Coordinates of C-alpha atoms in Angstrom, one line a residue:
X1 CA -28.9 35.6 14.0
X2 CA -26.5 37.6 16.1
X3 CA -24.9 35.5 18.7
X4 CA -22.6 36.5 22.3
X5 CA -20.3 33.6 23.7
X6 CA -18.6 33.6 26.6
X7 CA -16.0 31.8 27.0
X8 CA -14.5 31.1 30.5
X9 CA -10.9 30.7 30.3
X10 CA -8.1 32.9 28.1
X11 CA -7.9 32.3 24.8
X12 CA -4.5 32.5 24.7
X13 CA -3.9 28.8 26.1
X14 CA -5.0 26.4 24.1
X15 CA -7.8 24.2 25.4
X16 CA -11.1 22.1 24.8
X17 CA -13.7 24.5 25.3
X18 CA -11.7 27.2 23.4
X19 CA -11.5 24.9 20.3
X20 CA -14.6 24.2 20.4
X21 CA -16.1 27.6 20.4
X22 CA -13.7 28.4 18.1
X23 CA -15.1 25.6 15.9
X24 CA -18.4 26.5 16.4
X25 CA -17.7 30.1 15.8
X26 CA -16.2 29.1 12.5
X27 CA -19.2 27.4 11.8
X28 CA -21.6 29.7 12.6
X29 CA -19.8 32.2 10.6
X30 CA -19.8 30.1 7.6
X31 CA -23.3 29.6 7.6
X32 CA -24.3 33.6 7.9
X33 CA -24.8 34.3 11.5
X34 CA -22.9 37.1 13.3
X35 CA -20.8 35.7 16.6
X36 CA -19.0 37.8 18.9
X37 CA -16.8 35.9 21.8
X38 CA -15.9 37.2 24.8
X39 CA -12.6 35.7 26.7
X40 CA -10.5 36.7 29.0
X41 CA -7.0 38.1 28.1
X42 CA -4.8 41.6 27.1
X43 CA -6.0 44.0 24.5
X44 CA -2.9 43.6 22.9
X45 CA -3.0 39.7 22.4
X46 CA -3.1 38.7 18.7
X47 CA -6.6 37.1 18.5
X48 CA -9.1 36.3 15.7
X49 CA -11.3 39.8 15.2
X50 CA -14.5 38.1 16.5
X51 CA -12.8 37.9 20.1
X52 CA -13.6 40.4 22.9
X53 CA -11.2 40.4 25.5
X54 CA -12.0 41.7 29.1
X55 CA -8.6 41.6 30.7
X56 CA -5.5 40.0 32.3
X57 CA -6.7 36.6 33.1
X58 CA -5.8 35.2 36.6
X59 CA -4.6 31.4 37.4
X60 CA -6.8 28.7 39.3
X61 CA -6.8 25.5 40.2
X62 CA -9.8 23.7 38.9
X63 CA -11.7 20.3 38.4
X64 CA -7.6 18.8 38.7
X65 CA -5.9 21.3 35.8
X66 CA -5.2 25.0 36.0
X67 CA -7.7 27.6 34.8
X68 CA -6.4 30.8 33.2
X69 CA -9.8 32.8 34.4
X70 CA -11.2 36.5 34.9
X71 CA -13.6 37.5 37.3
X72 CA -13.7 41.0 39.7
X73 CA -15.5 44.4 39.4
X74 CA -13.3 45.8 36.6
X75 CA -14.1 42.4 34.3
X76 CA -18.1 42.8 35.3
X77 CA -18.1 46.4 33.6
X78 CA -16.5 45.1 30.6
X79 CA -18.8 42.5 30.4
X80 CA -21.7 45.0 30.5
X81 CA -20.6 46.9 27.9
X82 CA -20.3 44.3 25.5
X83 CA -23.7 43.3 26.4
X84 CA -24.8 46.6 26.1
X85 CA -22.8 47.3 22.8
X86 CA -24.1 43.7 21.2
X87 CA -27.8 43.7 20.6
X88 CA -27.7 39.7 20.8
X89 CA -30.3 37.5 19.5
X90 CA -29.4 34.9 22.2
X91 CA -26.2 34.8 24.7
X92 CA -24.6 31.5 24.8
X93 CA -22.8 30.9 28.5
X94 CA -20.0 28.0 28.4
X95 CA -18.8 26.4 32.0
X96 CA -21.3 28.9 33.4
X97 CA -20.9 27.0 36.6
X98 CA -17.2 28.6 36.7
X99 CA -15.9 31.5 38.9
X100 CA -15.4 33.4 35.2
X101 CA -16.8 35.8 33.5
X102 CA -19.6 33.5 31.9
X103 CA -21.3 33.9 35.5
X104 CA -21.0 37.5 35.3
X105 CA -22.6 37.5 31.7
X106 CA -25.3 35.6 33.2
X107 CA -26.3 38.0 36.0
X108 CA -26.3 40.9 33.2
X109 CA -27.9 39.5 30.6
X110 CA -31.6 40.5 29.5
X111 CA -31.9 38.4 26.2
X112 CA -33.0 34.9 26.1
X113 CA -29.6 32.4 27.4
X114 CA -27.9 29.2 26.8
X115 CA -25.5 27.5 29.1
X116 CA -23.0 24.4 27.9
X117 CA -21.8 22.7 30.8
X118 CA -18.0 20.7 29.8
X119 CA -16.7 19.4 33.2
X120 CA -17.7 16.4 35.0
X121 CA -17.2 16.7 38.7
X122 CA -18.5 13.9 41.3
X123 CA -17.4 16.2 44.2
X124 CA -17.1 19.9 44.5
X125 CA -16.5 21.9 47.3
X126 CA -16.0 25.5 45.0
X127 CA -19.6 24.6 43.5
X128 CA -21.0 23.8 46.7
X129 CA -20.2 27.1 48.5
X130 CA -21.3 28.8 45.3
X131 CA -24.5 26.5 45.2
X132 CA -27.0 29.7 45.9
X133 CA -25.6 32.3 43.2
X134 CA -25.2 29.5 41.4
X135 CA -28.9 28.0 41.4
X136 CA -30.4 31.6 41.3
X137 CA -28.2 32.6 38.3
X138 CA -29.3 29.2 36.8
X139 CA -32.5 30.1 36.5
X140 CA -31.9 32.5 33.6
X141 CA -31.0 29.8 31.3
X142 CA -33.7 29.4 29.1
X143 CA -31.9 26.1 28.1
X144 CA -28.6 23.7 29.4
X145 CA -26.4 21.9 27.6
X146 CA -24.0 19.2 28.9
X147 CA -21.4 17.8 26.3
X148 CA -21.3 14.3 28.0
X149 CA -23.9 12.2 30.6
X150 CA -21.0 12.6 32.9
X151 CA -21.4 16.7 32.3
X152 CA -25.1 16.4 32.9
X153 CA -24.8 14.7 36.0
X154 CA -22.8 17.3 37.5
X155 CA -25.3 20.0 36.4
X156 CA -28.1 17.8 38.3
X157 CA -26.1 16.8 41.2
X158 CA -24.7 20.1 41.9
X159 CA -27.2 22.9 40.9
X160 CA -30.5 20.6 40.4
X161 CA -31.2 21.5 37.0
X162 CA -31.1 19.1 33.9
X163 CA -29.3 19.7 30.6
X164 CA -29.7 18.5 27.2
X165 CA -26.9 16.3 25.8
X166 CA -25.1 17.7 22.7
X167 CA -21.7 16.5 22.6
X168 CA -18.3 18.5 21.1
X169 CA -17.9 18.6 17.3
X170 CA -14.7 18.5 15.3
X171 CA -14.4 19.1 11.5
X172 CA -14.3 14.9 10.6
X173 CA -12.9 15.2 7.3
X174 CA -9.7 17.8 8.2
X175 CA -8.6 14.9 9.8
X176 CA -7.9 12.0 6.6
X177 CA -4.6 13.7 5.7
X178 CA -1.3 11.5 5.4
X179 CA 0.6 9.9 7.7
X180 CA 4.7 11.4 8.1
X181 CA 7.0 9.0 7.2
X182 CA 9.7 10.3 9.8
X183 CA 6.7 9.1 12.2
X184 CA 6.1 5.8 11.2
X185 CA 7.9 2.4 12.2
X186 CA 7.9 -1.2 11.4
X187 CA 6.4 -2.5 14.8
X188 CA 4.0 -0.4 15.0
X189 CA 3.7 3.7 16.4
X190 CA 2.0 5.0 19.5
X191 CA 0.8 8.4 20.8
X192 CA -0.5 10.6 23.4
X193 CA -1.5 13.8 23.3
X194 CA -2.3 16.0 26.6
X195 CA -1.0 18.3 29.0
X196 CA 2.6 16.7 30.1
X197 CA 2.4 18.7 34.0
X198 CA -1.9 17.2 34.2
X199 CA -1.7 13.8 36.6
X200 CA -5.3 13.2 35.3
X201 CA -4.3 13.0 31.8
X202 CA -2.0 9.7 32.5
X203 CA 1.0 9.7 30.8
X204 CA 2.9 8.4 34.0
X205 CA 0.2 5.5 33.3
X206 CA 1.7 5.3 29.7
X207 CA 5.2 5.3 30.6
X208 CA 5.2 3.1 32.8
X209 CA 3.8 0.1 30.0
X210 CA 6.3 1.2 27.8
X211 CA 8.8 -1.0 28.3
X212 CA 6.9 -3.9 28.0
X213 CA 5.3 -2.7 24.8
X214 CA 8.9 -1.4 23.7
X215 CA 10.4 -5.0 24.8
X216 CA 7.6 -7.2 22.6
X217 CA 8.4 -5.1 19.5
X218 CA 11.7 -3.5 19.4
X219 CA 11.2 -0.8 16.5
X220 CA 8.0 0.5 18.0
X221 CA 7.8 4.1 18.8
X222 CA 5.9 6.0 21.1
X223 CA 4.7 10.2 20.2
X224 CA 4.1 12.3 23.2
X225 CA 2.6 15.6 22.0
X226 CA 1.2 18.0 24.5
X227 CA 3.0 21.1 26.8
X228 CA 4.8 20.6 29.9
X229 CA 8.6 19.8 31.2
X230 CA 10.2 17.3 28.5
X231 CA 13.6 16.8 30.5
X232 CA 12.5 15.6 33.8
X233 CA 10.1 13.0 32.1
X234 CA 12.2 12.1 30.0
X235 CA 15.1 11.4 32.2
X236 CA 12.3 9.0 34.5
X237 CA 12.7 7.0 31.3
X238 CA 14.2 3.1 31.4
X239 CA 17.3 4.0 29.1
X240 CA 16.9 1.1 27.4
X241 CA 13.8 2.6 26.1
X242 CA 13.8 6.1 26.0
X243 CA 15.5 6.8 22.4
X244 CA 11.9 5.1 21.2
X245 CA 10.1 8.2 22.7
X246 CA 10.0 11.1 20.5
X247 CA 8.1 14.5 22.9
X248 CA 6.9 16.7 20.2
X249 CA 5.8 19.5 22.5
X250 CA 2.8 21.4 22.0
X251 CA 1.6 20.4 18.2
X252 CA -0.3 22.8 15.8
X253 CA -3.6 21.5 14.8
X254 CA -2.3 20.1 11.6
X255 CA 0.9 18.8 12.9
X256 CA -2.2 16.9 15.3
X257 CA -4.0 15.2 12.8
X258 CA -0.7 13.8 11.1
X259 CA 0.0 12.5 14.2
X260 CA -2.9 10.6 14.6
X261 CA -2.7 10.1 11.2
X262 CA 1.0 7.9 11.7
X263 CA -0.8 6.4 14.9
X264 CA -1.1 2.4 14.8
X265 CA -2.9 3.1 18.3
X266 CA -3.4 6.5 19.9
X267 CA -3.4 6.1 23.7
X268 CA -5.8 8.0 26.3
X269 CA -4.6 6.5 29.3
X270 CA -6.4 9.2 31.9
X271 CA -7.6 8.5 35.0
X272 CA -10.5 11.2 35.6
X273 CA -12.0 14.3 35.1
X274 CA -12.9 13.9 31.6
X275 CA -16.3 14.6 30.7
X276 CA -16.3 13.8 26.8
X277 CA -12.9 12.7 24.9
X278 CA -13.0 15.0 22.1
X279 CA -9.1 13.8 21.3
X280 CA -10.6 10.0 20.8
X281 CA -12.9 11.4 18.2
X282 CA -10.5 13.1 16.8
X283 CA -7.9 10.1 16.3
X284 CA -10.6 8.2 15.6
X285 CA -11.4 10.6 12.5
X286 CA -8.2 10.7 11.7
X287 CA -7.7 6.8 10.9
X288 CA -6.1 5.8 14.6
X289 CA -7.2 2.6 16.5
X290 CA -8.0 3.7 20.1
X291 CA -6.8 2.4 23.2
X292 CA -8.5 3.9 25.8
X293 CA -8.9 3.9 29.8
X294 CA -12.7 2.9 30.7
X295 CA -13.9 6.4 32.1
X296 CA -17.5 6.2 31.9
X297 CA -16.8 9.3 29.3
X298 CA -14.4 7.3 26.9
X299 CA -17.0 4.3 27.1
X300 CA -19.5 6.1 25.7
X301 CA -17.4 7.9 22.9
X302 CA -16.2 4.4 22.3
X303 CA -19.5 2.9 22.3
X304 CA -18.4 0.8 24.7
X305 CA -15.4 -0.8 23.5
X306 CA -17.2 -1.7 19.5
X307 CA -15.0 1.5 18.2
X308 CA -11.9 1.6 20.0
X309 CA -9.9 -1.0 23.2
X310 CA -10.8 -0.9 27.1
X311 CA -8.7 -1.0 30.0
X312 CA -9.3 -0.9 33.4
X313 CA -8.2 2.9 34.6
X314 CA -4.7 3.3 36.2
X315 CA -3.6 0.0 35.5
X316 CA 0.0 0.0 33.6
X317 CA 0.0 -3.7 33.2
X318 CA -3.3 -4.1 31.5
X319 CA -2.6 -1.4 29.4
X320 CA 0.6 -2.5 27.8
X321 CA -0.8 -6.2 27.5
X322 CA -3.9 -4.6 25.2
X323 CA -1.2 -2.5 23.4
X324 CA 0.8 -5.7 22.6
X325 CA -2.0 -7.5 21.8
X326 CA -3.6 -4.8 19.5
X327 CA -0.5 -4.4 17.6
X328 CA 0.1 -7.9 16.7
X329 CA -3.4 -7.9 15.3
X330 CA -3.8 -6.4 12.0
X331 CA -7.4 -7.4 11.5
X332 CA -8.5 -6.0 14.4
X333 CA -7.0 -2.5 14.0
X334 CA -9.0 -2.4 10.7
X335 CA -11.8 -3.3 12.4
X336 CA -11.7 -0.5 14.9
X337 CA -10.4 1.8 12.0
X338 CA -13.8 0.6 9.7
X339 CA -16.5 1.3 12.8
X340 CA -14.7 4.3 14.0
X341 CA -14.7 6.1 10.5
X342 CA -18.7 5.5 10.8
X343 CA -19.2 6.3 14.1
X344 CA -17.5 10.0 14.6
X345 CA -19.8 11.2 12.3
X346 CA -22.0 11.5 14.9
X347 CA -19.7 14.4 16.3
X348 CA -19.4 16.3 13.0
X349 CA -19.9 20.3 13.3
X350 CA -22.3 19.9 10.5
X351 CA -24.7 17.6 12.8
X352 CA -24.0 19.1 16.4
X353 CA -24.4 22.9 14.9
X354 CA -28.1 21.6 13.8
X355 CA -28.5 20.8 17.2
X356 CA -27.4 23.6 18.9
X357 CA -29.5 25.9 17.0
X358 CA -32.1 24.6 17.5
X359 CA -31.6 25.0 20.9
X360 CA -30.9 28.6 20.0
X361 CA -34.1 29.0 18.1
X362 CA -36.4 27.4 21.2
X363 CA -34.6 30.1 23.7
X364 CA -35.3 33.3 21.7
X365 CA -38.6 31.7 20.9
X366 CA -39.0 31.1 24.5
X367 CA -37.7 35.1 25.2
X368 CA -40.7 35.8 22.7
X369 CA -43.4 34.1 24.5
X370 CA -43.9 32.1 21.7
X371 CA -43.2 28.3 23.0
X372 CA -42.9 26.9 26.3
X373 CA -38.9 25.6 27.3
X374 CA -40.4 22.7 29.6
X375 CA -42.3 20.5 26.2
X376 CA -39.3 21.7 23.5
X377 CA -37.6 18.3 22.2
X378 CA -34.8 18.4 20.0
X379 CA -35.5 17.3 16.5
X380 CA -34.2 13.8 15.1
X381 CA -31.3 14.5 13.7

């Protein structure tokens, strides 16, 4: 099978949907289909050789981050081209809903399409304008995915369509490597991983427990991984307690996992716009008890609190009393640890990639006349 992807945002910044195509992609690959992405970004960048850039990507704000994006007249040609270059067996459109070029690939395409929808959005007013280009472009998809039930519900609130749920896959096992020792303390280790400069990613939520959790055991230490301005954070710091907080700065993907890996709990202290929580499947893969906000999202990756620990979202207090109480209980770390290791198998790329193609398979048989999109259920996988 010979597959197109577009991907919304540059690839040159790392991000969720640009790991997981590039998962995906990898996995496709591996299995003997043919998979060409198209990104936004400079000729020149060094990418992997199954990338098509369209050019210089422009800064938005969107869904509470900033989106490295490409949309205009000179980005639509290039678009065509590769369409016209590409004789695809299906298209797949990710965060089609965005001002990127997956809408433009949309409006060219004439072979059977897939959207994947990522974001969850109760309220938005970009959509909303959009909502007629949008809904007419929509109904080229021969099929819609949404990663997450919070995903889908944006697809039906916004654009009245449905989607089926597939959620985001990770590699399970590349996470059980060793923990570092230079990472690892006596009362316990802590971590966070996420955009430093991202509100909605809650590290001011974090930092703000930490000196409780830092006062009811002493020679714990807290990992804060992710881009953004070190100094000024760090400096908003108790003094007392800042020497236990180690920023690592944006981490590698294998400098990731042995983080989580040295993690008594990893943290996701966010309060919104997350549609899935691929980072809590990924620590829990990796061996780290969870300690989660309750975003309707991390609920359902959590299976609502029987693989990983609840708070309520926002609230510092609550969230350094679970810490404390988490990390004064052995048994119950284990137990998170023993259900987890079970439970992220369900978002192994060897299960979702099923899924999706047979999603791809309905679509082109769809294109072909042979099977009607509206009775086409998924398999039991």
């Amino acid at each position: 099978m010979k597959v197109g992807i577009a991907c919304p945002y540059s690839w040159d910044v790392p991000g969720g949907v640009q790991v997981h195509i590039r998962d995906f992609t990898e996995e496709l690959t591996r299995r003997g289909h043919t998979v060409s992405v198209l990104a936004p970004g400079d000729d020149d960048d060094d990418l992997p050789p199954y990338v098509v850039t369209v050019g210089r990507p422009v800064s938005v704000p969107y869904n509470g981050s900033v989106a490295r994006v490409a949309f205009g007249p000179r980005i639509a040609a290039r678009v065509r081209r590769w369409l016209l270059d590409n004789e695809f067996d299906v298209v797949h459109v990710h965060e089609p809903a965005s001002l990127s070029l997956g809408l433009i690939t949309t409006l060219w395409a004439e072979v059977p399409l897939v959207a994947t929808s990522h974001s969850a959005m109760r309220r938005s007013r970009a959509m909303s304008a959009a909502q007629g280009i949008l809904k007419s472009a929509f109904e080229k998809f021969t099929a819609h995915i949404a990663v997450s039930e919070e995903a889908r519900r944006t697809v039906v609130q916004h654009l009245g369509g449905d989607a089926v749920l597939i959620p985001n896959g990770l590699y399970v096992d590349r996470f059980a490597v060793p923990p570092r020792p230079e990472w690892l303390s006596a009362d316990g280790t802590l971590s966070f991983l996420g955009r430093l400069d991202e509100p909605r990613k809650g590290l001011q939520v974090l930092l703000e427990a930490w000196p409780v959790v830092h006062d009811a055991f002493p020679e714990a230490r807290l990992l804060v991984a992710g881009r953004g301005e070190i100094d000024e954070i760090r400096r908003g710091i108790d003094p007392r307690h800042r020497d236990a907080v180690q920023f690592l700065g944006g981490v590698s993907d294998e400098d990731k996992a042995a983080m989580l890996a040295s993690s008594d709990i990893y943290v996701a202290p966010h309060i919104g716009g997350e549609s899935f929580g691929i980072v809590l499947a990924e620590a829990m893969a990796a061996g780290a008890p969870v300690l989660a906000s309750e975003l309707e999202a991390f609920r359902t990756v959590l299976d609502g609190g029987r693989l990983g620990a609840l708070v309520p979202v926002g609230d510092s207090k609550a969230l350094a009393a679970e810490a404390i109480a988490m990390l004064g209980d052995d048994e119950r770390r284990q137990r998170y640890r023993q259900a987890a290791a079970a439970g992220v198998r369900r978002y192994d790329w060897s299960r979702v990639t099923e899924e999706i193609l047979a999603i791809y398979e309905m679509a082109i048989a769809v294109g072909a006349g042979g099977a009607d999109r509206h009775t086409f259920r998924l398999p039991r996988l």
